[in-house]
Amino acid sequence: MNSASSSSCIGLNGHTPSNGSTTSISNQSELTYGDDANVSVVSPVLVSNGYSHTPYQLHNEEIVNHLYHAGFQTGNYADTILHVHQNSYRLHAIILSRSPFLAHLMSTSPQTGGQRVIYVQLDHEPEVTHEVPLGYLYSSVSINLIRPENARGVLAAGCLLGGMEDLCAYAYGACRQSITVETITEWLEFIDSIPLSPDGSLSPQPPLTSVFGEYARRLREDVFHFLVVTLPNTLEIYSSPGSESGSSQGHSGRDTLLQIFSLVPFDMFKAAVESPTFQIGSDQCRFKFAKDAIELRKRGIARGHGSEETVVLAFGGGHMSGSAVHVTRKMRKRPLWKVNS
């Protein structure tokens, strides 16, 4: 019986690479299976014009494609049933374990034998869109399914499942691009669901958007930048002192801007109007704009809140925050009733 020397090349599952022959090939990667086995897995590398290529890259791509089509889309040889919302998916535990969230769920869900069954509860996370991120566990081809209308849901699901930084970054980019004049109302509703702490920063525990993590703050900043910088430029709100009267197009743009700002949550409305980057004309123009917007807000977003929004124009130097226009909100005094004895 032949014994292997200490310098022998040991492969996976007891096999030696290249039918027992040893070949010196660069870029060896070391894997560990079990407690004791250090296994060197070698991949031949071809170098052409300074770039490295593996002759098995096509083979690897075929495996991934097979996993996606036969595994995710068809559910062949599934060992796990995943229930989410009203849908069920026949999936594979080894693939699902790529997600820390799903790996924990599988390890903590009681099983009665046969196929593993897990339930993903999303009652408190209405933003989550599950199909694209589940497919991403099998193949990155599912990124092609991200659209402006589902990007925020994909971002929420990617943050929830974990281990999908590339998917989250791609979905976040799609979210930013989807902020337009046509969609800003929907984005304002989303932002309004992110509560603020007393100092004006994001609350550490937002109820409906906790799944977004750091992306909640970034999306809020993106919406704010759109309102203050992008939107006035898109609507061609003239900022030069000599053109304050504007053209008919400028007046139309101002009306659109007023309608949008009448829907902005108060904290963001105040910050936007007072921001030095909100360039729509002189201080007097900005003051008049804020006053007109507040009048619209009284009939809409500010109605029935028991508070009153006002705007003041400060004169002279040394303005707070570098702005001469200040928006405030105070509670209305309740009427006092005299009771005769």
XYZ file of C-alpha atoms in Angstrom:
341
model
C 0.000 0.000 0.000
C 1.443 3.303 -1.060
C 1.471 6.114 1.453
C 1.320 9.739 0.365
C 4.255 11.868 1.385
C 3.751 15.140 3.254
C 4.421 17.067 0.058
C 1.637 15.360 -1.904
C -1.128 17.579 -3.277
C -4.412 16.637 -1.610
C -7.667 17.523 -3.407
C -11.287 17.752 -2.391
C -13.113 14.589 -1.254
C -9.845 12.597 -1.393
C -9.127 13.249 -5.072
C -5.848 14.601 -6.336
C -5.893 17.212 -9.085
C -4.977 16.247 -12.659
C -5.336 12.498 -12.007
C -2.611 12.469 -9.378
C -0.101 14.599 -11.227
C 1.117 17.779 -9.629
C 1.387 20.965 -11.609
C 2.776 24.279 -10.494
C 0.081 26.843 -11.246
C -0.190 30.361 -9.867
C -3.056 31.852 -7.874
C -3.759 28.947 -5.544
C -6.560 29.506 -3.052
C -6.748 27.671 0.262
C -10.061 26.325 1.541
C -10.812 24.668 4.861
C -13.301 21.839 5.281
C -13.885 20.429 8.737
C -11.516 21.098 11.571
C -8.245 19.742 10.243
C -8.175 19.628 6.462
C -6.407 22.436 4.651
C -7.081 21.825 0.992
C -5.310 23.636 -1.801
C -7.560 24.151 -4.791
C -5.749 25.234 -7.911
C -7.217 26.924 -10.944
C -5.144 27.217 -14.104
C -4.654 30.805 -15.136
C -3.848 31.987 -18.627
C -2.170 35.358 -19.020
C -2.736 37.320 -22.228
C -1.768 40.956 -22.736
C -1.454 41.442 -19.012
C -4.941 40.073 -18.240
C -5.624 36.767 -16.549
C -8.326 34.398 -17.794
C -9.510 31.041 -16.562
C -10.440 28.451 -19.208
C -13.286 27.305 -16.954
C -15.034 30.663 -16.722
C -17.643 29.574 -19.270
C -18.144 26.383 -17.287
C -18.766 28.381 -14.113
C -21.250 30.624 -15.914
C -23.129 27.559 -17.164
C -23.393 26.276 -13.600
C -24.803 29.599 -12.381
C -27.284 29.707 -15.265
C -28.372 26.170 -14.471
C -28.842 27.027 -10.800
C -30.975 30.047 -11.698
C -33.191 28.403 -14.318
C -33.502 24.880 -12.932
C -33.153 25.866 -9.287
C -34.886 29.201 -8.806
C -37.260 29.499 -11.755
C -38.315 25.834 -11.908
C -37.656 24.711 -8.335
C -36.174 21.348 -9.324
C -34.795 19.205 -6.476
C -35.906 21.793 -3.905
C -35.458 20.961 -0.232
C -36.987 24.127 1.242
C -40.401 25.746 0.866
C -40.332 29.482 1.564
C -43.619 31.269 2.233
C -43.801 35.050 1.921
C -46.976 37.126 1.601
C -49.364 34.967 -0.457
C -46.582 33.267 -2.427
C -44.552 30.123 -1.881
C -41.208 29.240 -3.463
C -39.515 25.846 -3.864
C -35.889 26.676 -3.101
C -32.628 25.217 -1.831
C -31.204 25.626 1.659
C -27.565 25.770 0.556
C -28.377 28.750 -1.683
C -30.639 30.464 0.851
C -27.867 30.245 3.439
C -26.054 32.988 1.508
C -28.485 35.363 3.247
C -27.714 35.813 6.969
C -31.402 36.529 7.593
C -32.606 33.350 5.869
C -29.778 31.257 7.348
C -30.869 32.318 10.838
C -34.509 31.679 9.963
C -33.744 28.161 8.731
C -31.656 27.325 11.789
C -34.319 28.510 14.222
C -37.487 27.247 12.508
C -38.787 23.932 13.896
C -38.992 21.152 11.321
C -41.194 18.060 11.309
C -39.324 16.102 8.656
C -39.336 16.048 4.894
C -38.873 19.367 3.164
C -37.888 22.341 5.290
C -40.647 24.960 5.549
C -39.929 28.567 6.549
C -42.134 31.649 6.763
C -40.903 35.193 6.137
C -43.146 37.628 8.011
C -43.308 41.005 6.279
C -46.429 42.479 7.850
C -44.397 45.358 9.291
C -42.237 45.816 6.182
C -44.670 46.756 3.393
C -41.888 48.097 1.158
C -40.186 44.714 0.650
C -40.270 43.156 -2.838
C -39.043 39.593 -2.486
C -38.739 37.905 -5.903
C -35.758 39.790 -7.349
C -33.563 39.426 -4.208
C -34.413 35.715 -3.899
C -33.352 35.229 -7.496
C -30.175 37.213 -6.807
C -29.143 34.526 -4.317
C -28.907 32.182 -7.318
C -27.562 34.557 -9.966
C -26.825 38.231 -10.533
C -28.934 38.070 -13.713
C -31.944 39.073 -11.608
C -30.460 42.595 -11.375
C -31.835 43.070 -14.892
C -35.349 42.888 -13.409
C -34.879 46.061 -11.335
C -37.085 48.873 -12.580
C -37.825 52.363 -11.211
C -41.180 51.136 -9.937
C -39.716 48.244 -7.905
C -36.257 49.611 -7.028
C -37.207 50.751 -3.507
C -38.828 47.396 -2.732
C -35.740 45.545 -3.983
C -33.515 47.797 -1.854
C -35.661 47.055 1.198
C -35.480 43.308 0.583
C -31.734 43.392 -0.035
C -31.197 45.225 3.262
C -33.447 42.754 5.062
C -31.860 39.570 3.693
C -28.291 40.837 4.044
C -25.164 39.847 2.154
C -26.324 41.708 -0.968
C -24.275 44.885 -0.960
C -23.965 44.996 -4.767
C -27.705 44.492 -5.258
C -28.492 47.198 -2.687
C -26.093 49.646 -4.328
C -27.640 48.996 -7.754
C -31.203 49.322 -6.427
C -30.274 52.503 -4.538
C -28.911 54.021 -7.754
C -32.168 53.155 -9.504
C -34.078 54.798 -6.649
C -32.142 58.037 -7.035
C -32.788 58.103 -10.777
C -36.500 57.499 -10.201
C -36.946 60.761 -8.237
C -38.643 62.996 -10.796
C -41.353 65.629 -11.017
C -43.824 62.845 -11.774
C -42.812 60.655 -8.807
C -41.893 63.257 -6.177
C -45.304 63.007 -4.473
C -44.791 59.303 -3.861
C -41.290 59.945 -2.565
C -42.591 62.629 -0.196
C -45.034 60.103 1.254
C -42.139 57.714 1.777
C -40.006 60.391 3.433
C -42.912 61.364 5.682
C -42.844 57.826 7.097
C -39.303 58.440 8.402
C -39.753 60.149 11.789
C -37.347 62.782 13.023
C -35.824 63.017 16.472
C -36.072 66.339 18.364
C -32.713 67.509 17.002
C -33.932 67.098 13.424
C -31.958 63.932 12.655
C -33.417 60.578 11.724
C -35.004 58.660 14.546
C -32.933 55.569 15.461
C -36.012 53.362 15.122
C -38.223 54.411 12.188
C -41.378 52.246 12.209
C -41.964 51.630 8.510
C -38.477 52.163 7.122
C -36.215 50.472 9.674
C -35.360 47.841 7.067
C -33.584 50.469 4.936
C -30.953 51.186 7.578
C -28.470 53.809 6.402
C -30.210 54.030 3.040
C -33.190 55.736 4.722
C -31.004 58.735 5.581
C -29.407 58.770 2.142
C -32.760 58.654 0.361
C -34.041 61.500 2.525
C -31.004 63.572 1.568
C -31.547 62.719 -2.111
C -35.175 63.880 -1.973
C -34.113 67.081 -0.196
C -31.457 67.794 -2.836
C -34.023 67.194 -5.560
C -36.433 69.684 -3.972
C -33.856 72.382 -3.323
C -31.503 72.127 -6.319
C -32.708 69.834 -9.094
C -36.390 70.780 -9.138
C -35.955 74.589 -9.435
C -33.470 74.024 -12.276
C -35.748 71.527 -14.012
C -38.702 73.909 -13.775
C -36.491 76.834 -14.859
C -37.223 78.990 -11.832
C -35.236 82.112 -12.584
C -32.805 83.200 -9.893
C -31.214 86.309 -11.360
C -32.377 89.572 -9.719
C -33.115 91.155 -13.061
C -35.542 88.441 -14.128
C -37.701 88.095 -11.051
C -40.825 88.764 -13.057
C -39.888 85.761 -15.179
C -41.568 84.454 -18.313
C -44.792 82.528 -18.753
C -42.748 79.327 -18.526
C -41.149 80.604 -15.341
C -44.575 81.337 -13.834
C -45.780 77.865 -14.801
C -42.710 76.348 -13.178
C -43.288 78.381 -10.034
C -46.880 77.120 -9.834
C -45.666 73.519 -10.128
C -43.026 74.161 -7.462
C -45.709 75.617 -5.171
C -47.948 72.597 -5.624
C -45.088 70.233 -4.759
C -43.909 72.254 -1.743
C -47.465 72.326 -0.424
C -47.073 68.541 0.095
C -43.612 68.520 1.698
C -43.459 67.463 5.380
C -42.953 70.521 7.583
C -39.405 69.778 8.775
C -38.191 69.316 5.209
C -40.265 72.290 3.993
C -38.657 74.556 6.593
C -35.141 73.284 5.844
C -35.649 73.668 2.080
C -37.027 77.210 2.174
C -34.276 78.354 4.553
C -31.491 76.563 2.652
C -28.977 78.877 0.926
C -28.888 76.405 -1.984
C -32.594 77.012 -2.695
C -32.005 79.570 -5.426
C -35.301 80.906 -6.790
C -34.554 84.619 -6.673
C -33.946 87.268 -4.041
C -34.887 86.966 -0.355
C -38.113 88.778 -1.169
C -38.903 86.201 -3.885
C -38.200 83.343 -1.500
C -40.310 84.972 1.194
C -43.234 85.441 -1.211
C -42.873 81.847 -2.396
C -42.920 80.504 1.168
C -45.954 82.633 2.023
C -47.872 81.351 -1.018
C -46.864 77.760 -0.246
C -48.077 78.086 3.354
C -51.451 79.288 2.103
C -51.736 76.119 0.008
C -50.546 73.981 2.902
C -53.330 75.340 5.115
C -55.832 73.673 2.794
C -53.866 70.449 2.561
C -51.009 68.872 4.514
C -51.176 71.338 7.443
C -54.948 71.187 7.764
C -56.286 69.860 11.050
C -52.878 69.544 12.733
C -53.732 72.092 15.406
C -50.731 74.204 14.438
C -50.067 77.314 12.390
C -47.197 77.793 9.966
C -45.779 81.247 9.367
C -42.864 82.780 7.503
C -40.907 85.931 8.361
C -38.360 87.958 6.422
C -35.461 89.278 8.491
C -33.678 92.479 7.509
C -30.084 93.480 8.130
C -27.008 91.280 8.482
C -26.202 88.349 10.706
C -29.100 86.135 9.666
C -29.385 82.768 11.367
C -28.150 79.905 9.169
C -27.291 82.467 6.512
C -30.943 82.862 5.534
C -33.154 85.924 5.735
C -36.295 83.796 5.392
C -37.458 81.826 8.421
C -40.374 79.407 8.662
C -41.899 78.624 12.039
C -44.740 76.525 13.338
C -46.592 77.035 16.577
C -49.559 75.390 18.188
C -52.841 77.232 18.003
C -54.215 78.344 21.330
C -57.322 76.536 22.359
C -60.290 78.813 23.040
C -61.074 79.268 26.705
C -64.649 78.857 27.798
C -65.983 80.717 30.774
C -68.190 78.635 32.985
C -70.728 80.486 35.022
C -71.454 79.076 38.423
